[in-house]
CSV table of C-alpha atoms in Angstrom, one decimal:
chain,number,residue,atom,x,y,z
A,198,MET,CA,-22.4,3.6,-15.0
A,199,SER,CA,-21.4,6.7,-13.1
A,200,LYS,CA,-18.1,7.2,-11.3
A,201,LYS,CA,-18.0,5.9,-7.8
A,202,ARG,CA,-17.4,8.3,-4.9
A,203,LEU,CA,-16.4,7.5,-1.3
A,204,LEU,CA,-19.1,7.9,1.3
A,205,HIS,CA,-16.9,7.0,4.2
A,206,GLU,CA,-15.9,10.5,5.4
A,207,ARG,CA,-12.4,9.6,6.7
A,208,LEU,CA,-11.5,7.5,3.6
A,209,ALA,CA,-12.7,10.3,1.3
A,210,ALA,CA,-10.5,12.8,3.2
A,211,LEU,CA,-7.5,10.5,3.2
A,212,VAL,CA,-7.7,9.8,-0.5
A,213,SER,CA,-8.1,13.5,-1.3
A,214,THR,CA,-5.0,14.5,0.7
A,215,LEU,CA,-2.6,11.8,-0.6
A,216,ARG,CA,0.4,13.2,-2.5
A,217,HIS,CA,2.9,11.6,-4.9
A,218,GLY,CA,4.7,8.7,-3.3
A,219,GLU,CA,2.6,8.5,-0.2
A,220,MET,CA,1.2,5.1,0.6
A,221,ILE,CA,-1.8,3.4,2.2
A,222,PHE,CA,-2.0,-0.1,3.5
A,223,ILE,CA,-5.2,-2.1,2.8
A,224,ALA,CA,-5.3,-4.9,5.3
A,225,ASP,CA,-7.3,-8.0,5.9
A,226,ALA,CA,-9.0,-8.6,9.2
A,227,GLY,CA,-6.1,-10.6,10.6
A,228,SER,CA,-3.5,-7.8,10.4
A,229,GLY,CA,-2.7,-6.9,13.9
A,230,THR,CA,-2.3,-3.2,14.8
A,231,SER,CA,-1.7,-3.2,18.6
A,232,SER,CA,1.7,-3.1,20.3
A,233,ALA,CA,0.9,-6.7,21.4
A,234,SER,CA,0.7,-7.9,17.7
A,235,LEU,CA,3.2,-10.3,16.3
A,236,VAL,CA,4.6,-7.4,14.2
A,237,PRO,CA,3.3,-4.2,15.8
A,238,LEU,CA,2.2,-1.3,13.7
A,239,ASN,CA,4.1,2.0,14.1
A,240,PRO,CA,1.8,4.2,16.3
A,241,ASP,CA,2.3,7.1,13.9
A,242,VAL,CA,0.3,5.3,11.2
A,243,GLU,CA,-3.4,6.2,11.3
A,244,ILE,CA,-5.7,3.3,11.5
A,245,ILE,CA,-9.1,3.4,9.7
A,246,ASP,CA,-11.2,0.4,10.5
A,247,VAL,CA,-13.9,-0.1,7.9
A,248,ALA,CA,-14.8,-3.7,8.9
A,249,ILE,CA,-18.5,-4.3,9.4
A,250,HIS,CA,-18.5,-8.0,10.0
A,251,THR,CA,-16.4,-11.1,9.0
A,252,GLY,CA,-15.8,-10.8,5.2
A,253,CYS,CA,-17.3,-7.3,4.8
A,254,PRO,CA,-15.9,-5.4,3.1
A,255,THR,CA,-13.1,-7.5,1.5
A,256,VAL,CA,-9.9,-6.0,0.1
A,257,ASP,CA,-11.0,-6.9,-3.4
A,258,GLN,CA,-14.2,-4.9,-2.9
A,259,LEU,CA,-12.4,-1.8,-1.5
A,260,LEU,CA,-9.3,-1.8,-3.7
A,261,PRO,CA,-11.0,-1.0,-7.1
A,262,VAL,CA,-13.1,1.8,-5.5
A,263,LEU,CA,-10.0,3.5,-4.0
A,264,TRP,CA,-8.2,3.1,-7.3
A,265,GLU,CA,-11.1,4.7,-9.2
A,266,VAL,CA,-11.6,7.6,-6.9
A,267,GLY,CA,-7.9,8.3,-6.0
A,268,ASP,CA,-4.7,9.0,-7.9
A,269,PHE,CA,-2.6,5.9,-7.6
A,270,GLU,CA,0.3,4.8,-9.7
A,271,ALA,CA,1.6,1.5,-8.2
A,272,ALA,CA,1.0,-1.2,-5.6
A,273,PHE,CA,3.1,-3.5,-3.5
A,274,VAL,CA,2.0,-7.1,-2.7
A,275,THR,CA,3.8,-10.0,-1.0
A,276,GLU,CA,5.7,-12.6,-3.1
A,277,ASN,CA,3.3,-15.1,-1.5
A,278,MET,CA,0.3,-13.6,-3.1
A,279,ARG,CA,1.2,-15.1,-6.5
A,280,GLN,CA,0.6,-18.7,-5.3
A,281,ALA,CA,-1.6,-18.1,-2.2
A,282,ASN,CA,-4.1,-15.7,-3.7
A,283,PRO,CA,-3.8,-15.6,-7.6
A,284,PRO,CA,-7.2,-13.9,-8.0
A,285,MET,CA,-6.1,-11.0,-5.8
A,286,ARG,CA,-2.8,-10.8,-7.6
A,287,GLU,CA,-4.7,-10.6,-11.0
A,288,LEU,CA,-7.0,-7.9,-9.6
A,289,VAL,CA,-4.1,-5.7,-8.4
A,290,GLN,CA,-2.2,-6.2,-11.7
A,291,GLY,CA,-5.3,-5.4,-13.7
A,292,LEU,CA,-5.5,-2.1,-11.9
A,293,THR,CA,-1.8,-1.2,-11.9
A,294,GLY,CA,-0.6,-2.8,-15.1
A,295,PRO,CA,2.3,-5.2,-15.1
A,296,ASP,CA,5.0,-2.6,-14.7
A,297,HIS,CA,3.6,-1.0,-11.6
A,298,ILE,CA,3.0,-4.0,-9.3
A,299,HIS,CA,5.9,-4.8,-7.1
A,300,GLU,CA,6.5,-7.9,-4.9
A,301,LEU,CA,8.2,-7.9,-1.6
A,302,ARG,CA,9.0,-10.6,1.0
A,303,TYR,CA,6.2,-10.9,3.5
A,304,LEU,CA,8.6,-10.5,6.4
A,305,PRO,CA,10.3,-8.2,7.0
A,306,GLU,CA,10.2,-6.0,3.9
A,307,PHE,CA,6.4,-5.8,3.4
A,308,TYR,CA,5.7,-5.2,7.1
A,309,ASP,CA,8.6,-2.7,7.3
A,310,LEU,CA,6.9,-0.8,4.4
A,311,ARG,CA,3.6,-0.9,6.2
A,312,ASN,CA,5.1,1.3,8.9
A,313,ARG,CA,5.9,4.0,6.4
A,314,CYS,CA,2.3,4.2,5.2
A,315,LYS,CA,0.1,7.3,5.8
A,316,ALA,CA,-2.8,5.1,6.8
A,317,PHE,CA,-3.7,1.5,7.6
A,318,ILE,CA,-7.1,0.6,6.4
A,319,GLN,CA,-8.5,-2.5,8.2
A,320,THR,CA,-11.2,-4.5,6.3
A,321,GLY,CA,-13.3,-7.5,7.3
A,322,ASP,CA,-11.4,-9.7,4.8
A,323,TYR,CA,-10.2,-13.1,5.8
A,324,GLY,CA,-8.4,-13.8,2.5
A,325,VAL,CA,-4.9,-15.2,2.5
A,326,HIS,CA,-2.2,-12.8,1.5
A,327,SER,CA,-4.7,-10.2,0.4
A,328,ASN,CA,-2.9,-7.2,1.9
A,329,VAL,CA,-2.0,-4.4,-0.6
A,330,ILE,CA,0.0,-1.2,-0.3
A,331,LEU,CA,-1.1,1.5,-2.7
A,332,VAL,CA,1.3,4.2,-3.8
A,333,ALA,CA,-0.3,7.6,-4.6
A,334,GLY,CA,0.8,9.3,-7.8
A,335,TYR,CA,-0.1,9.9,-11.4
A,336,PRO,CA,1.1,8.6,-14.7
A,337,SER,CA,4.8,9.3,-14.6
A,338,PRO,CA,8.0,7.4,-14.7
A,339,PRO,CA,7.8,4.7,-12.0
A,340,ILE,CA,9.1,5.7,-8.6
A,341,PRO,CA,12.1,3.4,-8.1
A,342,VAL,CA,11.2,0.6,-5.7
A,343,GLU,CA,14.4,1.2,-3.7
A,344,TRP,CA,13.1,4.7,-2.9
A,345,MET,CA,9.9,3.2,-1.4
A,346,THR,CA,11.5,0.3,0.5
A,347,ASN,CA,14.6,2.1,1.9
A,348,PRO,CA,13.8,4.9,4.3
A,349,ASN,CA,17.4,6.2,4.0
A,350,TRP,CA,17.5,6.4,0.2
A,351,PHE,CA,17.5,10.2,0.1
A,352,GLU,CA,20.5,10.5,2.5
A,353,GLU,CA,22.3,7.7,0.6
A,354,LEU,CA,21.7,9.6,-2.7
A,355,ARG,CA,23.1,12.8,-1.1
A,356,LYS,CA,26.2,11.0,0.1
A,357,ALA,CA,26.7,9.5,-3.4
A,358,GLN,CA,26.4,12.8,-5.1
A,359,SER,CA,28.7,14.6,-2.7
A,360,LYS,CA,31.4,12.0,-3.4
A,361,LYS,CA,31.0,12.7,-7.2
A,362,ASP,CA,31.5,16.5,-6.6
């Protein structure tokens, strides 16, 4: 079997330009993106809608392809996925390995992190708790989760270091 390649022009461009630590959000069809949504998406996050019809493509169809063609080192999922969608949780952990899958509370942490993603990829999936955030990177020591979830981590690190000096 030959290596997959992305035929979707915008997805291919996105994956090829991701750099270490940048994130993409792979969403089910129910994830709202407008300012009228229950939890609005930051307007700075690019939206790429790949949905064709209800259930096509699904997150579990798209995720392995992105993982194969891109350079990803970790993923974030919701704590709810473990019970609400065990097959999706197993798929993500099968790709990342057990040390590189991180769970966050659905609200507000997971949705806050969604707003720091480079792109929001909307699928036609109607699965329960099937959303996944992929973290670009390469085999290296894991990026500390607090760096990914706290937008002020770098400033806090600077302050802590200046107090030591």
